[in-house]
Amino acid sequence: MKGSMMDSPLNLQAILERIPKIYPAVEIVSRLPNGSLHRYTYLDFYRRAKALAEALHRAGLQPGDRVGTLCWNHYAHLEAYFGVPAAGGVVHTLNLRLHAQELAYIVNHAQDRFLIVDDVLLPLFEQFRDKVNPERVFIVRHQNEMLPPGTEDYEDLLLTARGGYEFPCSQENDAAAMCFTSGTTGNSKGVLYSHRALVLHALAFSLPDSFCVSQHDVAMALAPMFHANAHGLPHVAIMLGCKLVLPGRQLDPQSILDLFSSEQVTIATAVPTVWAGILESLEKDPGRWNLAPAFRGFVGGTAVPEALVRKLDQHGLRLIQVWGMTETTPVAVCSTLKSHMREWSEDEQYRMRVRQGRALPFMEVRVVNDHGEAPWDGATLGELHVRGPWVASSYFNAPGTEDRWTADGWLRTGDIATIDAEGYVQIADRSKDLIKSGGEWISSVDLENALVGHPAVREAGVIAVPHPKWDERPVAVVVLRSGATATSEELRGFLSSRFAKWQLPDAFVFLDELPHTSTGKLSKLELRKRFANWQWEKAKLS
Amino acid sequence: MKGSMMDSPLNLQAILERIPKIYPAVEIVSRLPNGSLHRYTYLDFYRRAKALAEALHRAGLQPGDRVGTLCWNHYAHLEAYFGVPAAGGVVHTLNLRLHAQELAYIVNHAQDRFLIVDDVLLPLFEQFRDKVNPERVFIVRHQNEMLPPGTEDYEDLLLTARGGYEFPCSQENDAAAMCFTSGTTGNSKGVLYSHRALVLHALAFSLPDSFCVSQHDVAMALAPMFHANAHGLPHVAIMLGCKLVLPGRQLDPQSILDLFSSEQVTIATAVPTVWAGILESLEKDPGRWNLAPAFRGFVGGTAVPEALVRKLDQHGLRLIQVWGMTETTPVAVCSTLKSHMREWSEDEQYRMRVRQGRALPFMEVRVVNDHGEAPWDGATLGELHVRGPWVASSYFNAPGTEDRWTADGWLRTGDIATIDAEGYVQIADRSKDLIKSGGEWISSVDLENALVGHPAVREAGVIAVPHPKWDERPVAVVVLRSGATATSEELRGFLSSRFAKWQLPDAFVFLDELPHTSTGKLSKLELRKRFANWQWEKAKLS
């Protein structure tokens, strides 16, 4: 027997339609490339997102058509975040830190029909423009420069809207957004977020035991909007009607702290590297910034050092650790304390706060190893699996990737973890193949595969080595073919045609042989052990 | 194009399965009929709810089968709240304040296959037992008395579970709970809540801008569990893992305050009458109770007087006004303040806090009158319509009630309201036909229809008259047939065969004629005007 409740889909149109009725006057603040602040109201945003939806509709956008964005975090990107899905399309955020060649692959694989590009990112776009074929390209003009031939002004696109347009009502399982992950081997893979997943994620994210987000908060989307929905913060803010701050491309600690202070930000999400930089600035210049009380900083991407959490607490900046990935929209677990933990000692509380945390409502976690599901004892290691309504069940058009899911429907995360008796997940070993550098992922297997393409290279292993600034950086360990020669510079140059500069190994080590497992595979574990005490040269620490 | 997210239903099983993993040790406290407190843990609750589910499954429960409950608020009722839906059944809460005849109608109409009945309510059950035909009746034995023939001990039912049972996975639109509303004319009508509606309601209820419920809260389900899901609080508590207090049948202010104090309750929901009684006790006995800081009291059912809100604030008890109905699961709007209102004067803030409030996320409201949709100006009156994922779209098996919904899919609430420019709903006139007495509804039309069944009565109108204790009580205005005679006592006796005692009019007024509208209908508006200054005799104020 079915319930007799209304069939009322959870979609982004429903979130948008609250704005003119309930939150028209709330502010959205964007840092522009020239450093100035752009301010407008939620009502302005609503009208422009609606104009974008209508304009795309008039331009022939069909349900499910992808619209790519190559933008920093600002109001126009936000308009695309909501206007594209509200028109029935899929907003596909392009990671501007990728190599042009990978961007071309992604745009083509996603079949992006339209592109929206920041003028300040035109140099990057020009690097792959001849390899992609979007129907139209719209430029967000922050500077008053000439448009390249064959592109159009984003503002002119909005002017084609005549008004009177009504959003279509998306079904909640319709795709709304798309983001590519380059987490593992091979090509980047696309995750298609449904309206439902974005909405349920926003609801669970906002709960008091997660980030406790209210209309009274001032939210700053510090994580890039091209990175897993900017950790979900734009959807949370627009759903709840809280003031939203978008920092543009100025992501140095001082620019961020200036915005925290001037806009009285109360919640922001970022990777540990960013928080570490913020701490350094706060310590260097005490009293310079006036932070809002009850500031909560969401920290994800890699494990956060306990010392960082303790020190930021002293500045009134409370970090909350999370774990998630592009495939989980992204937040799956969160490490706020339970009620009985209030009675614990300070040290015990910190020990829990730096774990990745417990599963959000309706999210399930488990750890599986060769012996089956591991007990929740805080000690038994295994691969972390997750399941829930905002977890991807497949990649977009990626045959051969089905083994990322178990037969009983869980996502294999690739991370090695424990779960303790309180239900808190702790990532014990980083996922085996990935290097997490400044919050971005670098696939060691991709680098290895590329290196062995060099005529002089017999075998190559790339491992993550701890780095004081970037968390981890890649080091390549190479065995040359008998009689062949190659220098670090040569290999670096060889890779640079396929990888972005920050993805390249910081060092190349030449050995006669690499360690192997019993089944003949390269033993990353053994390799990591050998380089556990790696010392960076001063020059590589910048 | 569909999103590629997992098909992971929002159901009560998902909420239950978090308990053994994340919140096993949290307490559930119940007041038993003898006044003592019953305590057990979430893990105990989980095991017993699961045993109930298995036992019902073994007893032959089929998907969608209704299991009626005639119980006060306590642990066993909570087990039925979750164990029945988790077994695939529908928990049907029976309103123990109804007349036995109406209860019989409801049990039969719902086709309740099994019943769970408090031993202390056996006298009520015996009044209609011969009119209903449940397959089995399970008695929750609080007292150690003999079971009536043909009934079984609830504990014996649980003992039939052998373990190893796994909950079926309900689809989220499956019915989970059922509650009858007697809001309007005619027979009571059943609302079938889906798993999805209960879950989404719990998520929206818990948001910081609604009731901001966390695992750190201590929630007390003060509203009866047979009344619109106890305002949703049991689902909220079990989803979040917060300590839950169930007050049993001891609903006098002192018993409630004793629990508030001893269990350090931080959130409770009740009708204004209950809060008024609590205020009276607090004022009479200052310092006797030690309330938890940051106590939030949810108040719904009827509009709350501003004086009550102000005075309870002085006792650290912050009331939050809501509006909703059985058909809306029940909370649809809630009157927490927006961020810019913090700068308003205290008087302005109170003015907003006693409005019914703004729509929760994904809930829509509008006011419609003869001129169409009313502007949101805080002045234009019309009927309040609501739409959203936890609003009923029909009644259970009730042909002829389709006109409660508009052609475009909104529920006509029957309440006359305004919406202001901030989006806050205010119920200006009570729904035309209903009398709200102590949080319960009395249908004036039902009383009128019954009265005109008396041989001496020509026409009757029943109106709500303000009452200092019960908010409203019914007064019947009667025109006798020419030459006929009847006394108040006689009419009262005539009605008492069909209505519970508290539903009977407190006074009968005999007139020569009743006012009518231009279309010949009884003018309730005019009648209310004439009795606007009604003075109760001292005897009627008890």
PDB file of C-alpha atoms in Angstrom, chain A residues 67 95 116 137 177 198 230 274 280 289 322-323 395 411 456 481 520 539:
ATOM      1  CA  VAL A  67      26.667  23.109 -20.302  1.00  0.00           C
ATOM      2  CA  ASN A  95      38.481  21.805 -13.282  1.00  0.00           C
ATOM      3  CA  ILE A 116      30.599  29.383 -20.153  1.00  0.00           C
ATOM      4  CA  VAL A 137      30.862  29.702 -26.097  1.00  0.00           C
ATOM      5  CA  ALA A 177      25.227  18.618 -12.371  1.00  0.00           C
ATOM      6  CA  LEU A 198      22.054  17.625  -4.284  1.00  0.00           C
ATOM      7  CA  ALA A 230      32.152  23.354  -3.893  1.00  0.00           C
ATOM      8  CA  VAL A 274      44.218  26.424   2.932  1.00  0.00           C
ATOM      9  CA  GLU A 280      49.979  31.172   9.520  1.00  0.00           C
ATOM     10  CA  TRP A 289      41.212  40.455  11.295  1.00  0.00           C
ATOM     11  CA  VAL A 322      34.727  15.472   7.016  1.00  0.00           C
ATOM     12  CA  TRP A 323      35.373  12.744   4.554  1.00  0.00           C
ATOM     13  CA  TYR A 395      30.323   6.784 -13.960  1.00  0.00           C
ATOM     14  CA  LEU A 411      31.001   2.118  -3.693  1.00  0.00           C
ATOM     15  CA  ALA A 456      64.518   5.026 -22.028  1.00  0.00           C
ATOM     16  CA  ARG A 481      66.416   0.316 -19.899  1.00  0.00           C
ATOM     17  CA  GLY A 520      54.707  -9.671  -9.702  1.00  0.00           C
ATOM     18  CA  ALA A 539      64.196  24.432  -3.367  1.00  0.00           C
TER      19      ALA A 539
END
